[in-house]
XYZ file of C-alpha atoms in Angstrom:
579
model
C 130.016 163.819 142.632
C 132.830 161.700 144.060
C 135.042 162.341 141.009
C 135.119 166.090 141.711
C 136.449 165.558 145.247
C 138.844 162.733 144.308
C 140.337 164.937 141.599
C 140.754 167.897 143.995
C 142.572 165.722 146.554
C 144.712 164.109 143.813
C 145.712 167.570 142.499
C 146.781 168.603 146.009
C 148.871 165.412 146.371
C 150.350 165.861 142.894
C 151.599 169.346 143.748
C 153.072 168.181 147.070
C 154.933 165.175 145.620
C 155.500 166.592 142.107
C 153.681 163.684 140.462
C 150.820 163.385 137.979
C 147.547 163.550 139.893
C 146.373 160.400 138.020
C 148.724 158.205 140.082
C 146.804 159.079 143.267
C 143.277 158.213 142.048
C 143.677 154.406 142.652
C 144.965 155.090 146.182
C 141.935 157.220 147.156
C 138.668 155.725 148.345
C 135.525 156.916 150.098
C 135.343 155.957 153.769
C 132.541 153.472 154.626
C 130.005 155.106 156.932
C 128.400 153.917 160.163
C 125.149 155.249 161.551
C 125.482 157.559 164.584
C 129.197 157.966 163.907
C 130.792 160.883 162.075
C 133.687 159.996 159.811
C 135.957 161.626 157.191
C 134.983 161.420 153.526
C 138.056 159.976 151.795
C 141.171 158.068 152.780
C 144.509 157.748 151.008
C 146.325 154.395 151.309
C 150.050 154.871 151.960
C 150.713 151.198 151.094
C 149.216 151.705 147.634
C 151.552 154.664 147.056
C 154.494 152.566 148.293
C 153.680 149.623 146.020
C 153.298 151.918 142.991
C 156.671 153.569 143.696
C 155.283 157.028 144.531
C 156.628 156.723 148.092
C 159.689 154.733 149.259
C 158.767 151.119 150.069
C 160.955 151.150 153.182
C 160.353 153.139 156.354
C 157.507 153.452 158.837
C 154.080 153.941 157.226
C 152.830 155.993 160.186
C 155.729 158.430 159.799
C 155.145 158.628 156.036
C 151.434 159.342 156.651
C 152.179 162.153 159.098
C 154.938 163.665 156.962
C 152.762 163.747 153.846
C 149.696 165.026 155.742
C 151.782 167.928 157.078
C 152.743 168.924 153.514
C 149.110 169.250 152.470
C 147.228 172.528 152.953
C 143.553 172.871 153.796
C 141.465 175.037 151.462
C 137.876 175.861 150.477
C 137.292 172.280 149.247
C 139.242 170.176 151.773
C 138.571 171.512 155.254
C 140.438 168.907 157.319
C 143.389 166.546 156.745
C 144.589 164.044 159.366
C 147.044 161.141 159.457
C 145.972 157.699 160.636
C 147.811 154.375 160.730
C 149.020 154.009 157.143
C 146.304 156.320 155.811
C 145.534 160.019 155.428
C 141.934 161.118 155.979
C 140.255 164.002 154.149
C 137.116 165.856 155.178
C 135.376 167.946 152.522
C 133.707 171.305 152.979
C 130.227 170.303 154.101
C 128.230 172.817 152.052
C 130.227 171.953 148.912
C 129.737 168.221 149.554
C 125.959 168.694 149.632
C 125.985 170.931 146.565
C 128.158 168.698 144.369
C 126.595 165.375 145.398
C 123.018 166.545 144.782
C 123.802 168.638 141.685
C 123.018 165.832 139.155
C 119.544 165.116 140.547
C 116.574 166.927 139.117
C 118.138 166.779 135.632
C 116.877 164.418 132.908
C 119.937 162.141 133.176
C 119.838 161.729 136.967
C 119.498 157.949 136.452
C 123.117 157.863 135.191
C 124.572 159.016 138.538
C 127.992 157.451 139.067
C 128.084 155.711 135.675
C 130.447 158.218 134.006
C 133.068 158.108 136.752
C 136.722 158.399 135.792
C 137.289 155.130 137.692
C 135.850 153.325 134.666
C 138.337 154.846 132.198
C 140.784 152.041 132.979
C 138.190 149.359 132.167
C 138.434 147.765 128.744
C 135.343 148.649 126.739
C 134.136 146.695 123.724
C 131.828 143.805 122.988
C 130.959 141.449 125.846
C 129.128 138.206 125.079
C 127.382 136.700 128.111
C 126.039 133.141 127.904
C 123.545 132.380 130.654
C 120.371 130.530 131.647
C 120.787 127.765 129.003
C 117.998 125.324 129.944
C 117.204 122.120 128.036
C 114.435 122.285 125.455
C 111.322 120.120 125.623
C 111.411 120.407 129.420
C 109.701 122.889 131.722
C 112.019 125.547 133.139
C 113.636 123.889 136.159
C 114.176 125.970 139.308
C 117.851 124.994 139.139
C 118.304 127.356 136.172
C 117.213 130.389 138.223
C 120.729 131.231 139.458
C 122.346 131.191 136.011
C 119.494 133.345 134.652
C 119.574 136.106 137.275
C 123.380 136.150 137.704
C 123.933 136.344 133.936
C 121.321 139.094 133.688
C 123.119 141.091 136.408
C 126.492 140.751 134.633
C 124.965 141.793 131.297
C 123.204 144.794 132.925
C 126.388 145.874 134.718
C 128.569 145.641 131.611
C 125.972 147.538 129.562
C 125.652 150.267 132.231
C 129.425 150.781 132.130
C 129.446 151.327 128.365
C 130.054 147.883 126.854
C 128.204 146.570 123.830
C 126.575 143.476 125.366
C 125.312 140.387 123.530
C 122.969 138.328 125.715
C 122.977 134.700 124.575
C 120.879 131.739 125.674
C 122.662 128.526 124.636
C 119.916 125.912 124.746
C 120.442 122.218 125.370
C 118.681 121.247 122.149
C 120.638 118.203 120.938
C 121.574 114.734 122.080
C 120.148 111.280 122.629
C 117.284 112.583 124.807
C 115.696 113.929 121.600
C 115.889 110.465 120.105
C 113.917 109.210 123.106
C 111.459 112.092 122.944
C 110.949 111.750 119.182
C 110.374 107.993 119.388
C 108.230 108.440 122.504
C 106.052 111.094 120.889
C 105.380 108.693 118.026
C 103.933 106.216 120.532
C 102.557 108.314 123.427
C 102.229 111.806 121.948
C 99.094 113.744 121.008
C 99.146 116.927 118.913
C 95.967 118.175 120.604
C 97.513 117.879 124.107
C 100.685 119.461 122.739
C 98.675 122.562 121.772
C 96.820 122.753 125.091
C 99.730 122.358 127.536
C 102.899 121.917 125.474
C 105.703 121.423 127.990
C 103.600 119.470 130.446
C 102.669 117.037 127.675
C 106.302 116.687 126.495
C 107.331 116.091 130.109
C 104.723 113.316 130.448
C 105.855 111.717 127.164
C 109.486 111.860 128.274
C 108.685 110.137 131.596
C 106.655 107.423 129.803
C 109.266 106.724 127.132
C 112.065 106.476 129.714
C 110.060 103.873 131.677
C 109.391 101.953 128.474
C 112.994 102.109 127.233
C 114.302 100.775 130.564
C 112.928 97.289 129.770
C 112.166 97.456 126.042
C 115.143 97.241 123.665
C 112.868 97.952 120.681
C 112.046 101.374 122.154
C 115.760 102.110 122.698
C 116.440 101.128 119.100
C 113.597 103.393 117.925
C 115.184 106.242 119.903
C 118.585 105.619 118.308
C 116.951 105.478 114.868
C 115.119 108.769 115.439
C 118.281 110.545 116.596
C 120.196 109.178 113.601
C 117.441 110.570 111.330
C 117.824 113.895 113.126
C 121.601 113.930 112.607
C 121.087 113.067 108.945
C 118.571 115.938 108.652
C 115.632 113.800 107.541
C 112.712 116.172 107.148
C 110.095 114.421 109.314
C 112.412 114.100 112.330
C 113.746 117.655 111.914
C 110.201 119.063 111.625
C 109.117 117.432 114.905
C 112.328 118.557 116.652
C 111.784 122.137 115.406
C 108.233 122.043 116.752
C 109.536 120.953 120.184
C 112.169 123.724 120.111
C 109.768 126.525 119.115
C 107.197 125.472 121.726
C 109.866 125.472 124.421
C 111.351 128.866 123.515
C 107.844 130.419 123.507
C 107.166 129.004 126.978
C 110.578 130.113 128.285
C 110.077 133.645 126.970
C 106.930 133.897 129.073
C 108.942 132.988 132.198
C 111.800 135.334 131.210
C 109.301 138.178 130.828
C 108.202 137.631 134.437
C 111.859 137.844 135.530
C 112.434 140.969 133.367
C 115.124 139.048 131.443
C 115.641 139.161 127.688
C 118.080 137.633 125.196
C 119.495 138.925 121.927
C 120.202 135.422 120.620
C 118.755 131.964 121.238
C 121.513 129.595 120.161
C 122.037 125.926 120.975
C 124.123 122.816 120.529
C 122.204 121.940 117.352
C 123.799 124.908 115.552
C 127.278 123.411 115.861
C 127.047 119.806 114.603
C 129.102 120.468 111.479
C 131.494 122.815 113.328
C 132.181 120.130 115.939
C 133.440 117.738 113.234
C 135.642 120.540 111.869
C 137.153 121.030 115.345
C 138.048 117.322 115.478
C 139.715 117.616 112.049
C 141.701 120.687 113.177
C 142.886 118.861 116.291
C 143.910 115.909 114.138
C 145.807 118.051 111.610
C 147.709 119.786 114.433
C 148.662 116.426 115.951
C 146.695 117.167 119.116
C 144.129 114.363 118.794
C 145.169 111.123 120.516
C 143.312 107.808 120.800
C 142.548 106.471 124.264
C 142.524 102.766 125.214
C 138.752 102.729 124.674
C 139.099 104.185 121.190
C 137.848 107.679 122.108
C 139.500 110.786 120.642
C 141.188 112.802 123.420
C 143.386 115.905 123.820
C 146.212 115.941 126.380
C 145.499 118.762 128.870
C 148.203 117.812 131.405
C 150.836 120.398 132.304
C 153.693 117.931 131.705
C 152.342 116.431 128.470
C 152.140 112.962 130.026
C 148.410 112.304 129.323
C 147.700 112.328 133.087
C 144.795 114.656 132.296
C 142.875 114.427 129.031
C 139.800 115.988 127.449
C 137.590 113.620 125.432
C 136.300 115.277 122.236
C 135.096 112.260 120.217
C 133.422 108.963 121.082
C 134.849 105.683 119.796
C 132.034 105.573 117.182
C 133.153 108.943 115.775
C 130.321 111.094 117.194
C 131.149 114.340 118.976
C 130.569 115.315 122.599
C 129.132 118.330 124.424
C 132.581 119.934 124.805
C 133.299 119.502 121.075
C 130.141 121.459 120.301
C 131.184 124.058 122.916
C 134.548 124.440 121.153
C 132.811 124.901 117.806
C 130.375 127.373 119.365
C 133.172 129.498 120.883
C 135.065 129.648 117.557
C 131.864 130.487 115.666
C 130.972 133.280 118.118
C 134.404 134.869 117.783
C 134.054 134.859 113.997
C 130.479 136.193 114.036
C 130.575 138.760 116.834
C 134.304 139.461 117.287
C 133.754 139.769 121.038
C 136.377 141.313 123.299
C 135.372 139.053 126.198
C 133.028 136.103 126.628
C 131.518 135.143 129.988
C 129.883 131.790 130.769
C 127.572 131.643 133.805
C 127.038 128.082 135.075
C 127.203 126.120 138.331
C 130.598 125.437 139.884
C 130.330 121.737 139.013
C 131.303 122.695 135.442
C 134.572 124.402 136.426
C 136.704 121.549 135.005
C 134.692 121.585 131.748
C 135.575 125.249 131.189
C 139.219 124.792 132.194
C 139.437 122.100 129.505
C 137.495 124.216 126.996
C 139.851 127.190 127.353
C 142.931 124.896 127.343
C 141.931 123.236 124.043
C 141.058 126.606 122.445
C 144.540 127.886 123.319
C 146.090 124.671 121.970
C 144.275 125.368 118.684
C 146.008 128.765 118.547
C 143.085 130.906 119.724
C 144.805 133.395 122.036
C 141.431 135.102 122.653
C 140.591 132.146 124.945
C 142.431 134.168 127.633
C 139.557 136.660 127.406
C 136.959 133.969 128.125
C 135.793 133.558 131.706
C 133.639 131.117 133.645
C 131.596 132.654 136.483
C 130.685 129.712 138.756
C 127.933 129.629 141.352
C 126.946 127.310 144.183
C 123.808 125.271 144.791
C 120.541 126.322 146.412
C 119.473 123.974 149.184
C 115.916 123.467 150.405
C 114.010 125.191 147.588
C 110.457 123.901 147.958
C 106.881 125.185 147.936
C 103.994 124.404 150.269
C 103.057 121.527 147.971
C 106.456 119.857 148.390
C 109.751 119.679 146.496
C 110.057 122.171 143.667
C 110.731 121.086 140.125
C 109.662 124.060 138.017
C 110.670 127.712 138.259
C 107.126 128.926 137.636
C 106.072 127.202 140.880
C 108.678 129.272 142.738
C 107.619 132.536 141.053
C 103.946 131.839 141.772
C 104.674 130.996 145.382
C 106.763 134.177 145.837
C 103.948 136.282 144.351
C 101.216 134.596 146.431
C 103.134 134.798 149.702
C 103.930 138.463 149.035
C 100.298 139.193 148.163
C 99.262 137.610 151.477
C 101.869 139.643 153.423
C 100.739 142.873 151.729
C 97.073 142.163 152.545
C 98.015 141.686 156.229
C 100.082 144.890 156.456
C 98.468 148.063 157.790
C 100.831 150.279 155.744
C 99.977 148.763 152.331
C 98.727 151.445 149.929
C 95.814 151.027 147.547
C 97.210 150.072 144.133
C 95.915 149.450 140.615
C 97.344 145.952 140.248
C 98.309 144.321 143.572
C 99.227 141.018 141.858
C 101.725 142.754 139.563
C 103.283 144.587 142.532
C 103.432 141.357 144.564
C 105.087 139.630 141.596
C 107.793 142.297 141.263
C 108.450 142.455 145.002
C 108.525 138.642 145.273
C 111.075 138.406 142.443
C 113.146 141.159 144.136
C 113.179 139.003 147.273
C 114.396 135.974 145.293
C 117.176 138.006 143.656
C 118.446 139.713 146.820
C 118.476 136.453 148.801
C 120.570 134.928 146.004
C 122.958 137.894 145.643
C 123.798 138.757 149.249
C 126.732 136.355 149.576
C 129.605 135.151 147.333
C 128.221 133.496 144.184
C 130.327 130.351 144.539
C 128.828 129.581 147.962
C 125.873 127.235 148.406
C 123.002 128.747 150.367
C 119.802 127.573 152.051
C 116.566 128.900 150.614
C 114.336 130.451 153.311
C 110.888 131.781 152.365
C 110.179 133.542 155.679
C 113.516 135.348 155.955
C 113.487 136.236 152.252
C 110.109 138.005 152.419
C 110.655 140.055 155.591
C 109.858 143.741 155.088
C 112.334 145.033 157.696
C 115.333 142.722 157.228
C 118.087 142.984 154.615
C 115.806 141.750 151.843
C 114.540 142.625 148.393
C 111.228 143.536 150.046
C 113.048 146.188 152.128
C 114.630 147.648 148.944
C 111.228 147.860 147.269
C 109.509 149.231 150.383
C 112.131 152.005 150.688
C 111.851 152.901 147.000
C 108.024 152.985 147.152
C 108.174 155.128 150.301
C 110.497 157.650 148.611
C 108.240 157.772 145.525
C 105.237 158.372 147.775
C 107.074 161.218 149.548
C 107.886 162.893 146.212
C 104.278 162.442 144.972
C 102.775 163.921 148.145
C 104.982 166.984 147.813
C 104.665 167.536 144.080
C 105.335 171.180 143.305
C 107.398 171.724 146.482
C 110.688 170.461 145.052
C 112.585 172.191 142.295
C 115.973 172.458 140.687
C 117.063 175.250 143.042
C 117.807 174.317 146.638
C 119.949 175.691 149.460
C 122.795 173.270 150.384
C 123.294 174.984 153.759
C 119.942 173.516 154.869
C 121.273 169.936 154.623
C 124.203 170.065 157.026
C 122.713 167.781 159.705
C 124.764 164.607 160.361
C 121.824 162.498 159.085
C 121.964 164.221 155.668
C 125.751 164.149 155.472
C 125.973 160.429 156.215
C 123.612 159.624 153.287
C 125.772 161.731 150.938
C 128.991 160.162 152.272
C 127.527 156.758 151.450
C 126.677 157.908 147.897
C 130.364 158.848 147.468
C 131.087 155.096 147.350
C 128.629 154.240 144.533
C 131.102 154.375 141.626
C 133.681 152.433 143.680
C 131.099 149.709 144.353
C 130.271 149.455 140.638
C 133.994 149.323 139.832
C 134.526 146.545 142.394
C 131.583 144.607 140.894
C 133.060 144.995 137.410
C 136.326 143.459 138.633
C 134.984 140.270 140.238
C 131.443 140.158 138.713
C 129.947 139.646 142.181
C 126.566 141.334 142.842
C 127.013 141.253 146.641
C 128.879 144.606 146.661
C 125.968 146.429 145.026
C 123.302 144.586 147.053
C 124.972 145.442 150.357
C 125.529 149.060 149.275
C 121.817 149.450 148.434
C 120.661 147.767 151.655
C 122.830 150.132 153.693
C 121.485 153.086 151.699
C 117.955 151.990 152.624
C 118.826 151.879 156.338
C 120.374 155.373 156.144
C 117.343 156.694 154.237
C 115.011 155.212 156.880
C 116.884 157.180 159.576
C 116.814 160.353 157.463
C 113.086 159.908 156.823
C 112.473 159.834 160.597
C 114.804 162.694 161.491
C 114.318 165.044 158.522
C 110.555 165.491 158.043
C 109.355 167.298 154.942
C 105.831 167.853 156.211
C 105.652 170.857 158.555
C 109.031 172.276 157.393
C 109.452 175.651 155.694
C 109.380 175.586 151.883
C 113.173 176.093 151.649
C 113.922 173.242 154.081
C 111.334 170.996 152.399
C 112.914 171.667 148.980
C 116.376 170.753 150.260
C 115.192 167.569 151.974
C 113.192 166.491 148.950
C 116.339 166.886 146.825
C 118.192 164.574 149.232
C 115.408 161.947 149.165
C 115.001 162.281 145.401
C 118.743 161.703 144.904
C 118.792 158.671 147.201
C 115.726 157.238 145.412
C 117.331 157.737 142.012
C 120.534 155.890 143.017
C 118.469 153.133 144.654
C 116.356 152.655 141.505
C 119.438 152.674 139.227
C 121.221 150.092 141.370
C 118.127 147.883 141.536
C 117.822 147.893 137.739
C 121.458 146.786 137.374
C 120.643 143.873 139.714
C 117.707 142.980 137.448
C 115.022 144.282 139.837
C 112.093 146.369 138.565
C 111.458 149.110 141.190
C 107.827 149.580 142.299
C 106.560 153.058 143.169
C 103.701 151.980 145.431
C 103.224 149.157 147.962
C-alpha cells in the first residue's frame, strides 16, 4: 500500500539529512495521474521541508531539489529519483508496486483498504457527535432537508471509517407556536381516522386550514396560544396530542431515511430542552452577561469591543426562551451526557451567524469545549422540481429519480436481467442525487438537473454504479479463475500501472476529506477511478487470456472494485452488483 512506499522514501531521506523519517511523511504525496501519460509515483515538496525547518528557508528551491536528489541512492524499491521545480519525484519498482498495492485484496478485510494508513495517526480520535437532517415534525419531509441529511451522513460515515466513535443525532423541530396552531386546528379540522390513513398529509392539510383561519380570526389565534401554553405547562391532553404528532412524524421520516440508507442513534428535539433553556438564562444572569434591550428582550453582547454593536437575543420580553436558548441548553446537555470530543452541526449557510453566536455565548459561559464545535454550511439547490411541477416533498424527488432511472434502464441495451429492477433503480437514482450534490464545494449553490444527473457515461452517480456492477459481473463470470496467488510481473502494462498509481492517493484523499469535511475529494477520486477502470477493461481483457494473465487482471479489477465500493459506502451510496 501507499504507506509502505512513503515509509521507504522517508527512511532514505532521513538517512541523507540525519532526521527522523516521520518529518518527511507530510511532505510526501502521490502524484495525480493522467490517462495516456506516464508519471512518477510520489513527489516530495521542498517548500514543506523549508517551512518545517528541515531545509534552510533561504536559497533557490531548484538548487535545493537537485542537491538533495543527488544525495539519494536508487535501490530495489525506488528505481528512479529526479529533481523538478521545487519537488523531487520518485518512481517505484514496477513489480513491487503491483505486488504491494494488490496484496490486501482477496483477504477478508479487503474492504478496509487505505483506512489504517499512518496518515491518520495525527488525527484526533474520540467521540464525534454529528447533528444533521433536523426536519420539523408534523410536516412531510421537505426536499430542502435533503442536503443536510446526505452531507451529515457522509461526515458521520467518514469519521466512523477513520476510527471515531460517532453519535448520529437528529434534532427535530418539535416545539414552538406552530404546535399551538396545529393543536388548536386539529381540534376544529382534525380527524383521527384520516390521521391513521395518511398521517402527515392530514396534518399538512390541517395546518394549511388553521393558518388561513387564524389570519382573519382572532379567536383561533387565541386558541392556538392557549394550546401552546397548555403544552408548556405539561397539561396531559395537549401533551398526549403533541406526542401523537411526534411519533407519527418520526415513523414516517424513518421510512424515508431507510430509502436513503440513513440511520440515527438519537432522535432529539427542542422540546427536550425547555427547562434547560431557562437554566441557561439564569446562568447568563448570574454571570452578569444578560442585558436588557430597549424592547425588553434579554440579550448577550457578542461584539468584539463590548459596545453592544452586536447582540444575541436569548429571551423574549415576556420571559419565554428562543430557538438559540434551546440550542445552548442542548449543547451543554450533550456535553454532559456524551462527553463528545467534537460536535458538528450540518445546516444551510443562512444559519452561519446563528452558530457564530451560539459558540460565542458558550465560550462566554466558560465552556472551552465550544472551540471543538463546528458548523458545516451548505448552499441552496436551485430548480428542484418534478414533471408535475415545483417540488415540496423529498419522497416526490426520490420517486421521480427511481422512475426516471427505471425508464432509462428499460431503454438501455446493456441492462442485465435482475431480480428487483425497482430496487436497483432506486439505489442508482439515489446515487445520482448524492453525486450531483457532492461534486462541488458544499457552500456553493447549484442548479438541479435531472438529465445531466442521470447520464450513464458522464461524471455521475449512475457511472459509479455502472462501473461497480460491471466489475462485479466480470468477477462472477470468471468465478474460480481468480485466487490469492497471482504473478505481479503480468500487470506491468501502463494501463495497469496507472490504476495502481491512482489507488496510491486513496488515503490522502480520505485525509483531505477529514480536514475540510468536503465530499468532493472522494467523489472526484472515485469518478477518475471509474474512467481508468473503463480504459483497463477495454485494454486488458480477461476472456481469451491465459489462466495466469486472467488471474492477475482479475486481481487488479477486484482491487479497484473493492476501493470503489468502500468509497461509495463512505459517501452514503449502496453499491449495486447488477444493472
